[in-house]
mmCIF file with all atom_site columns, C-alpha atoms in Angstrom:
data_model
loop_
_atom_site.group_PDB
_atom_site.id
_atom_site.type_symbol
_atom_site.label_atom_id
_atom_site.label_alt_id
_atom_site.label_comp_id
_atom_site.label_asym_id
_atom_site.label_entity_id
_atom_site.label_seq_id
_atom_site.pdbx_PDB_ins_code
_atom_site.Cartn_x
_atom_site.Cartn_y
_atom_site.Cartn_z
_atom_site.occupancy
_atom_site.B_iso_or_equiv
_atom_site.pdbx_formal_charge
_atom_site.auth_seq_id
_atom_site.auth_comp_id
_atom_site.auth_asym_id
_atom_site.auth_atom_id
_atom_site.pdbx_PDB_model_num
ATOM 1   C CA . MET A 1 1   ? -15.760 -23.379 7.970   1.00 0.00 ? 63  MET A CA 1
ATOM 2   C CA . PRO A 1 2   ? -13.815 -21.556 5.203   1.00 0.00 ? 64  PRO A CA 1
ATOM 3   C CA . GLU A 1 3   ? -14.964 -21.921 1.622   1.00 0.00 ? 65  GLU A CA 1
ATOM 4   C CA . TYR A 1 4   ? -12.395 -23.345 -0.796  1.00 0.00 ? 66  TYR A CA 1
ATOM 5   C CA . THR A 1 5   ? -12.252 -22.994 -4.544  1.00 0.00 ? 67  THR A CA 1
ATOM 6   C CA . VAL A 1 6   ? -10.433 -25.231 -6.973  1.00 0.00 ? 68  VAL A CA 1
ATOM 7   C CA . ARG A 1 7   ? -7.601  -23.535 -8.842  1.00 0.00 ? 69  ARG A CA 1
ATOM 8   C CA . THR A 1 8   ? -5.625  -24.888 -11.768 1.00 0.00 ? 70  THR A CA 1
ATOM 9   C CA . ASP A 1 9   ? -2.952  -23.545 -14.092 1.00 0.00 ? 71  ASP A CA 1
ATOM 10  C CA . LEU A 1 10  ? -4.157  -25.669 -17.009 1.00 0.00 ? 72  LEU A CA 1
ATOM 11  C CA . ALA A 1 11  ? -6.769  -24.034 -19.217 1.00 0.00 ? 73  ALA A CA 1
ATOM 12  C CA . VAL A 1 12  ? -8.217  -27.402 -20.236 1.00 0.00 ? 74  VAL A CA 1
ATOM 13  C CA . GLU A 1 13  ? -8.817  -28.272 -16.562 1.00 0.00 ? 75  GLU A CA 1
ATOM 14  C CA . ALA A 1 14  ? -10.357 -24.840 -15.950 1.00 0.00 ? 76  ALA A CA 1
ATOM 15  C CA . ARG A 1 15  ? -12.732 -25.535 -18.850 1.00 0.00 ? 77  ARG A CA 1
ATOM 16  C CA . GLU A 1 16  ? -13.707 -28.933 -17.431 1.00 0.00 ? 78  GLU A CA 1
ATOM 17  C CA . LEU A 1 17  ? -14.376 -27.419 -14.004 1.00 0.00 ? 79  LEU A CA 1
ATOM 18  C CA . SER A 1 18  ? -16.489 -24.655 -15.560 1.00 0.00 ? 80  SER A CA 1
ATOM 19  C CA . LEU A 1 19  ? -18.644 -26.944 -17.725 1.00 0.00 ? 81  LEU A CA 1
ATOM 20  C CA . GLY A 1 20  ? -20.796 -28.125 -14.827 1.00 0.00 ? 82  GLY A CA 1
ATOM 21  C CA . GLY A 1 21  ? -22.677 -30.633 -16.979 1.00 0.00 ? 83  GLY A CA 1
ATOM 22  C CA . ALA A 1 22  ? -22.978 -28.369 -20.025 1.00 0.00 ? 84  ALA A CA 1
ATOM 23  C CA . GLU A 1 23  ? -21.687 -29.441 -23.445 1.00 0.00 ? 85  GLU A CA 1
ATOM 24  C CA . GLU A 1 24  ? -19.988 -26.145 -24.282 1.00 0.00 ? 86  GLU A CA 1
ATOM 25  C CA . ILE A 1 25  ? -19.030 -22.801 -22.815 1.00 0.00 ? 87  ILE A CA 1
ATOM 26  C CA . GLU A 1 26  ? -20.094 -19.747 -24.785 1.00 0.00 ? 88  GLU A CA 1
ATOM 27  C CA . GLY A 1 27  ? -16.976 -17.860 -25.879 1.00 0.00 ? 89  GLY A CA 1
ATOM 28  C CA . VAL A 1 28  ? -14.696 -20.910 -25.700 1.00 0.00 ? 90  VAL A CA 1
ATOM 29  C CA . ALA A 1 29  ? -13.828 -23.096 -28.703 1.00 0.00 ? 91  ALA A CA 1
ATOM 30  C CA . TYR A 1 30  ? -12.524 -26.560 -27.785 1.00 0.00 ? 92  TYR A CA 1
ATOM 31  C CA . ASN A 1 31  ? -11.217 -29.475 -29.813 1.00 0.00 ? 93  ASN A CA 1
ATOM 32  C CA . ARG A 1 32  ? -9.892  -32.830 -28.611 1.00 0.00 ? 94  ARG A CA 1
ATOM 33  C CA . SER A 1 33  ? -7.948  -35.016 -31.021 1.00 0.00 ? 95  SER A CA 1
ATOM 34  C CA . GLU A 1 34  ? -5.522  -37.911 -30.930 1.00 0.00 ? 96  GLU A CA 1
ATOM 35  C CA . VAL A 1 35  ? -2.333  -38.187 -32.974 1.00 0.00 ? 97  VAL A CA 1
ATOM 36  C CA . ASN A 1 36  ? -0.052  -41.224 -32.652 1.00 0.00 ? 98  ASN A CA 1
ATOM 37  C CA . GLY A 1 37  ? -1.386  -42.026 -29.184 1.00 0.00 ? 99  GLY A CA 1
ATOM 38  C CA . ASN A 1 38  ? -0.974  -38.442 -27.936 1.00 0.00 ? 100 ASN A CA 1
ATOM 39  C CA . ILE A 1 39  ? -4.156  -36.645 -26.860 1.00 0.00 ? 101 ILE A CA 1
ATOM 40  C CA . ILE A 1 40  ? -4.303  -32.991 -27.886 1.00 0.00 ? 102 ILE A CA 1
ATOM 41  C CA . HIS A 1 41  ? -6.637  -30.529 -26.172 1.00 0.00 ? 103 HIS A CA 1
ATOM 42  C CA . PHE A 1 42  ? -6.760  -27.279 -28.167 1.00 0.00 ? 104 PHE A CA 1
ATOM 43  C CA . MET A 1 43  ? -8.812  -24.456 -26.760 1.00 0.00 ? 105 MET A CA 1
ATOM 44  C CA . GLU A 1 44  ? -9.314  -20.834 -27.711 1.00 0.00 ? 106 GLU A CA 1
ATOM 45  C CA . VAL A 1 45  ? -10.873 -18.305 -25.381 1.00 0.00 ? 107 VAL A CA 1
ATOM 46  C CA . LEU A 1 46  ? -12.648 -16.102 -27.916 1.00 0.00 ? 108 LEU A CA 1
ATOM 47  C CA . ASP A 1 47  ? -14.152 -13.282 -25.882 1.00 0.00 ? 109 ASP A CA 1
ATOM 48  C CA . ASP A 1 48  ? -14.570 -11.722 -22.457 1.00 0.00 ? 110 ASP A CA 1
ATOM 49  C CA . ASN A 1 49  ? -17.487 -14.030 -21.609 1.00 0.00 ? 111 ASN A CA 1
ATOM 50  C CA . GLY A 1 50  ? -15.340 -17.113 -22.210 1.00 0.00 ? 112 GLY A CA 1
ATOM 51  C CA . ALA A 1 51  ? -12.509 -15.583 -20.189 1.00 0.00 ? 113 ALA A CA 1
ATOM 52  C CA . LYS A 1 52  ? -14.847 -14.898 -17.276 1.00 0.00 ? 114 LYS A CA 1
ATOM 53  C CA . GLN A 1 53  ? -16.392 -18.384 -17.397 1.00 0.00 ? 115 GLN A CA 1
ATOM 54  C CA . ILE A 1 54  ? -13.099 -20.284 -17.138 1.00 0.00 ? 116 ILE A CA 1
ATOM 55  C CA . GLY A 1 55  ? -10.942 -17.698 -15.391 1.00 0.00 ? 117 GLY A CA 1
ATOM 56  C CA . LYS A 1 56  ? -8.322  -17.531 -18.144 1.00 0.00 ? 118 LYS A CA 1
ATOM 57  C CA . PRO A 1 57  ? -7.513  -14.593 -20.424 1.00 0.00 ? 119 PRO A CA 1
ATOM 58  C CA . ARG A 1 58  ? -8.407  -14.558 -24.119 1.00 0.00 ? 120 ARG A CA 1
ATOM 59  C CA . GLY A 1 59  ? -5.952  -16.587 -26.158 1.00 0.00 ? 121 GLY A CA 1
ATOM 60  C CA . LYS A 1 60  ? -5.037  -20.011 -27.492 1.00 0.00 ? 122 LYS A CA 1
ATOM 61  C CA . TYR A 1 61  ? -4.217  -22.877 -25.147 1.00 0.00 ? 123 TYR A CA 1
ATOM 62  C CA . CYS A 1 62  ? -2.885  -26.317 -25.970 1.00 0.00 ? 124 CYS A CA 1
ATOM 63  C CA . THR A 1 63  ? -2.362  -29.259 -23.626 1.00 0.00 ? 125 THR A CA 1
ATOM 64  C CA . ILE A 1 64  ? -0.797  -32.452 -24.961 1.00 0.00 ? 126 ILE A CA 1
ATOM 65  C CA . GLU A 1 65  ? -1.018  -35.730 -23.061 1.00 0.00 ? 127 GLU A CA 1
ATOM 66  C CA . ILE A 1 66  ? 2.127   -37.599 -24.091 1.00 0.00 ? 128 ILE A CA 1
ATOM 67  C CA . ASP A 1 67  ? 1.514   -41.109 -22.776 1.00 0.00 ? 129 ASP A CA 1
ATOM 68  C CA . SER A 1 68  ? 3.828   -42.627 -25.400 1.00 0.00 ? 130 SER A CA 1
ATOM 69  C CA . LEU A 1 69  ? 6.833   -41.493 -23.348 1.00 0.00 ? 131 LEU A CA 1
ATOM 70  C CA . THR A 1 70  ? 5.647   -42.986 -20.067 1.00 0.00 ? 132 THR A CA 1
ATOM 71  C CA . GLU A 1 71  ? 4.695   -46.230 -21.793 1.00 0.00 ? 133 GLU A CA 1
ATOM 72  C CA . ARG A 1 72  ? 8.173   -46.339 -23.417 1.00 0.00 ? 134 ARG A CA 1
ATOM 73  C CA . HIS A 1 73  ? 7.103   -46.833 -27.028 1.00 0.00 ? 135 HIS A CA 1
ATOM 74  C CA . SER A 1 74  ? 10.110  -47.128 -29.352 1.00 0.00 ? 136 SER A CA 1
ATOM 75  C CA . ASP A 1 75  ? 9.008   -44.146 -31.452 1.00 0.00 ? 137 ASP A CA 1
ATOM 76  C CA . GLY A 1 76  ? 7.421   -42.284 -28.532 1.00 0.00 ? 138 GLY A CA 1
ATOM 77  C CA . PHE A 1 77  ? 9.944   -39.458 -28.298 1.00 0.00 ? 139 PHE A CA 1
ATOM 78  C CA . GLU A 1 78  ? 9.961   -38.737 -32.031 1.00 0.00 ? 140 GLU A CA 1
ATOM 79  C CA . GLY A 1 79  ? 6.163   -38.844 -32.127 1.00 0.00 ? 141 GLY A CA 1
ATOM 80  C CA . ALA A 1 80  ? 5.916   -36.477 -29.162 1.00 0.00 ? 142 ALA A CA 1
ATOM 81  C CA . VAL A 1 81  ? 8.356   -34.038 -30.791 1.00 0.00 ? 143 VAL A CA 1
ATOM 82  C CA . ASN A 1 82  ? 6.349   -34.091 -34.036 1.00 0.00 ? 144 ASN A CA 1
ATOM 83  C CA . VAL A 1 83  ? 3.039   -33.498 -32.254 1.00 0.00 ? 145 VAL A CA 1
ATOM 84  C CA . LEU A 1 84  ? 4.489   -30.694 -30.140 1.00 0.00 ? 146 LEU A CA 1
ATOM 85  C CA . SER A 1 85  ? 6.107   -28.929 -33.111 1.00 0.00 ? 147 SER A CA 1
ATOM 86  C CA . SER A 1 86  ? 2.897   -29.234 -35.123 1.00 0.00 ? 148 SER A CA 1
ATOM 87  C CA . GLU A 1 87  ? 0.819   -27.664 -32.343 1.00 0.00 ? 149 GLU A CA 1
ATOM 88  C CA . ILE A 1 88  ? 3.334   -24.857 -31.782 1.00 0.00 ? 150 ILE A CA 1
ATOM 89  C CA . SER A 1 89  ? 3.320   -24.039 -35.510 1.00 0.00 ? 151 SER A CA 1
ATOM 90  C CA . LYS A 1 90  ? -0.487  -23.688 -35.378 1.00 0.00 ? 152 LYS A CA 1
ATOM 91  C CA . ILE A 1 91  ? -0.097  -20.991 -32.744 1.00 0.00 ? 153 ILE A CA 1
ATOM 92  C CA . ILE A 1 92  ? 3.085   -19.382 -34.103 1.00 0.00 ? 154 ILE A CA 1
ATOM 93  C CA . PRO A 1 93  ? 3.349   -19.730 -37.908 1.00 0.00 ? 155 PRO A CA 1
ATOM 94  C CA . LEU A 1 94  ? 6.858   -20.488 -39.206 1.00 0.00 ? 156 LEU A CA 1
ATOM 95  C CA . ASP A 1 95  ? 6.736   -17.593 -41.686 1.00 0.00 ? 157 ASP A CA 1
ATOM 96  C CA . ARG A 1 96  ? 5.950   -15.031 -38.987 1.00 0.00 ? 158 ARG A CA 1
ATOM 97  C CA . LYS A 1 97  ? 8.242   -12.013 -39.312 1.00 0.00 ? 159 LYS A CA 1
ATOM 98  C CA . ASP A 1 98  ? 7.123   -9.843  -36.403 1.00 0.00 ? 160 ASP A CA 1
ATOM 99  C CA . GLY A 1 99  ? 7.331   -10.172 -32.666 1.00 0.00 ? 161 GLY A CA 1
ATOM 100 C CA . CYS A 1 100 ? 9.331   -12.422 -30.406 1.00 0.00 ? 162 CYS A CA 1
ATOM 101 C CA . VAL A 1 101 ? 8.641   -15.910 -29.090 1.00 0.00 ? 163 VAL A CA 1
ATOM 102 C CA . LEU A 1 102 ? 8.867   -16.164 -25.302 1.00 0.00 ? 164 LEU A CA 1
ATOM 103 C CA . VAL A 1 103 ? 9.487   -19.656 -23.955 1.00 0.00 ? 165 VAL A CA 1
ATOM 104 C CA . VAL A 1 104 ? 8.473   -19.943 -20.295 1.00 0.00 ? 166 VAL A CA 1
ATOM 105 C CA . GLY A 1 105 ? 10.061  -22.942 -18.609 1.00 0.00 ? 167 GLY A CA 1
ATOM 106 C CA . LEU A 1 106 ? 7.583   -23.303 -15.762 1.00 0.00 ? 168 LEU A CA 1
ATOM 107 C CA . GLY A 1 107 ? 8.049   -26.218 -13.416 1.00 0.00 ? 169 GLY A CA 1
ATOM 108 C CA . ASN A 1 108 ? 10.121  -27.658 -10.610 1.00 0.00 ? 170 ASN A CA 1
ATOM 109 C CA . ARG A 1 109 ? 13.378  -29.136 -11.899 1.00 0.00 ? 171 ARG A CA 1
ATOM 110 C CA . ASP A 1 110 ? 13.761  -31.100 -8.627  1.00 0.00 ? 172 ASP A CA 1
ATOM 111 C CA . ILE A 1 111 ? 10.615  -33.163 -9.255  1.00 0.00 ? 173 ILE A CA 1
ATOM 112 C CA . THR A 1 112 ? 10.948  -35.372 -12.340 1.00 0.00 ? 174 THR A CA 1
ATOM 113 C CA . PRO A 1 113 ? 7.346   -35.156 -13.673 1.00 0.00 ? 175 PRO A CA 1
ATOM 114 C CA . ASP A 1 114 ? 7.384   -31.375 -13.237 1.00 0.00 ? 176 ASP A CA 1
ATOM 115 C CA . ALA A 1 115 ? 10.871  -30.756 -14.683 1.00 0.00 ? 177 ALA A CA 1
ATOM 116 C CA . ILE A 1 116 ? 9.916   -30.562 -18.364 1.00 0.00 ? 178 ILE A CA 1
ATOM 117 C CA . GLY A 1 117 ? 9.503   -26.764 -18.315 1.00 0.00 ? 179 GLY A CA 1
ATOM 118 C CA . PRO A 1 118 ? 12.948  -25.949 -16.916 1.00 0.00 ? 180 PRO A CA 1
ATOM 119 C CA . LEU A 1 119 ? 14.583  -28.653 -19.062 1.00 0.00 ? 181 LEU A CA 1
ATOM 120 C CA . ALA A 1 120 ? 12.882  -27.355 -22.218 1.00 0.00 ? 182 ALA A CA 1
ATOM 121 C CA . ALA A 1 121 ? 14.006  -23.816 -21.404 1.00 0.00 ? 183 ALA A CA 1
ATOM 122 C CA . GLU A 1 122 ? 17.543  -25.028 -20.816 1.00 0.00 ? 184 GLU A CA 1
ATOM 123 C CA . ASN A 1 123 ? 17.609  -26.656 -24.273 1.00 0.00 ? 185 ASN A CA 1
ATOM 124 C CA . THR A 1 124 ? 16.020  -23.764 -26.195 1.00 0.00 ? 186 THR A CA 1
ATOM 125 C CA . LEU A 1 125 ? 18.177  -21.782 -28.606 1.00 0.00 ? 187 LEU A CA 1
ATOM 126 C CA . VAL A 1 126 ? 17.883  -18.170 -27.458 1.00 0.00 ? 188 VAL A CA 1
ATOM 127 C CA . THR A 1 127 ? 18.231  -15.837 -30.460 1.00 0.00 ? 189 THR A CA 1
ATOM 128 C CA . ARG A 1 128 ? 16.636  -12.508 -29.544 1.00 0.00 ? 190 ARG A CA 1
ATOM 129 C CA . HIS A 1 129 ? 19.944  -10.853 -28.686 1.00 0.00 ? 191 HIS A CA 1
ATOM 130 C CA . LEU A 1 130 ? 21.659  -12.383 -31.730 1.00 0.00 ? 192 LEU A CA 1
ATOM 131 C CA . LYS A 1 131 ? 19.002  -11.088 -34.129 1.00 0.00 ? 193 LYS A CA 1
ATOM 132 C CA . GLU A 1 132 ? 19.253  -7.669  -32.534 1.00 0.00 ? 194 GLU A CA 1
ATOM 133 C CA . HIS A 1 133 ? 23.045  -7.378  -32.796 1.00 0.00 ? 195 HIS A CA 1
ATOM 134 C CA . LEU A 1 134 ? 23.769  -9.504  -35.910 1.00 0.00 ? 196 LEU A CA 1
ATOM 135 C CA . PRO A 1 135 ? 20.567  -9.339  -37.995 1.00 0.00 ? 197 PRO A CA 1
ATOM 136 C CA . GLU A 1 136 ? 22.183  -10.407 -41.286 1.00 0.00 ? 198 GLU A CA 1
ATOM 137 C CA . ASP A 1 137 ? 23.804  -13.497 -39.768 1.00 0.00 ? 199 ASP A CA 1
ATOM 138 C CA . PHE A 1 138 ? 20.612  -14.628 -38.033 1.00 0.00 ? 200 PHE A CA 1
ATOM 139 C CA . ALA A 1 139 ? 18.000  -13.582 -40.595 1.00 0.00 ? 201 ALA A CA 1
ATOM 140 C CA . ALA A 1 140 ? 16.651  -17.144 -40.870 1.00 0.00 ? 202 ALA A CA 1
ATOM 141 C CA . PHE A 1 141 ? 15.991  -17.371 -37.118 1.00 0.00 ? 203 PHE A CA 1
ATOM 142 C CA . ALA A 1 142 ? 12.959  -16.148 -35.220 1.00 0.00 ? 204 ALA A CA 1
ATOM 143 C CA . PRO A 1 143 ? 13.727  -14.012 -32.175 1.00 0.00 ? 205 PRO A CA 1
ATOM 144 C CA . VAL A 1 144 ? 13.377  -16.271 -29.125 1.00 0.00 ? 206 VAL A CA 1
ATOM 145 C CA . ALA A 1 145 ? 13.736  -15.347 -25.446 1.00 0.00 ? 207 ALA A CA 1
ATOM 146 C CA . VAL A 1 146 ? 13.510  -17.657 -22.423 1.00 0.00 ? 208 VAL A CA 1
ATOM 147 C CA . ILE A 1 147 ? 12.485  -17.186 -18.810 1.00 0.00 ? 209 ILE A CA 1
ATOM 148 C CA . CYS A 1 148 ? 12.467  -19.882 -16.137 1.00 0.00 ? 210 CYS A CA 1
ATOM 149 C CA . PRO A 1 149 ? 10.602  -18.398 -13.151 1.00 0.00 ? 211 PRO A CA 1
ATOM 150 C CA . GLY A 1 150 ? 10.258  -21.478 -10.967 1.00 0.00 ? 212 GLY A CA 1
ATOM 151 C CA . VAL A 1 151 ? 7.089   -22.438 -9.147  1.00 0.00 ? 213 VAL A CA 1
ATOM 152 C CA . LEU A 1 152 ? 5.509   -21.488 -5.834  1.00 0.00 ? 214 LEU A CA 1
ATOM 153 C CA . GLY A 1 153 ? 7.219   -24.299 -3.934  1.00 0.00 ? 215 GLY A CA 1
ATOM 154 C CA . THR A 1 154 ? 10.707  -23.243 -5.023  1.00 0.00 ? 216 THR A CA 1
ATOM 155 C CA . SER A 1 155 ? 10.435  -19.530 -5.759  1.00 0.00 ? 217 SER A CA 1
ATOM 156 C CA . GLY A 1 156 ? 7.485   -18.165 -3.787  1.00 0.00 ? 218 GLY A CA 1
ATOM 157 C CA . ILE A 1 157 ? 6.070   -16.832 -7.082  1.00 0.00 ? 219 ILE A CA 1
ATOM 158 C CA . GLU A 1 158 ? 2.502   -17.691 -8.034  1.00 0.00 ? 220 GLU A CA 1
#
């Protein structure tokens, strides 16, 4: 019988699968917090050992469980926006002057729970080309680019 392995795109799930009863994974820093009913999983893969253990490259990963939207709280959307913007600013400081922000709208727009990536990409202000061609007019903006690659079920890309 063939041997199967569990695969996940989410770093927080990869961490959970790799724990195997342990409290921590050497080379991986993890913090779980709750803000306004939203659960935030922030993880940083610090070194090659951590990357090998969870199967994700070195870097910062954030997963936010936004139950306030599914439970239809009156201030759920505003709270989710505030939590999301706060977490993004921890990864990409607002005063950053170098580089470009790449927004990847991953998901399947035809399946409602999976459509957030493509919808977010569709509503992102793309400024990379504007900053390049009109730098004085767009000096206050960070350079932002967007890609919406689709998912395996719709694009064949994995």
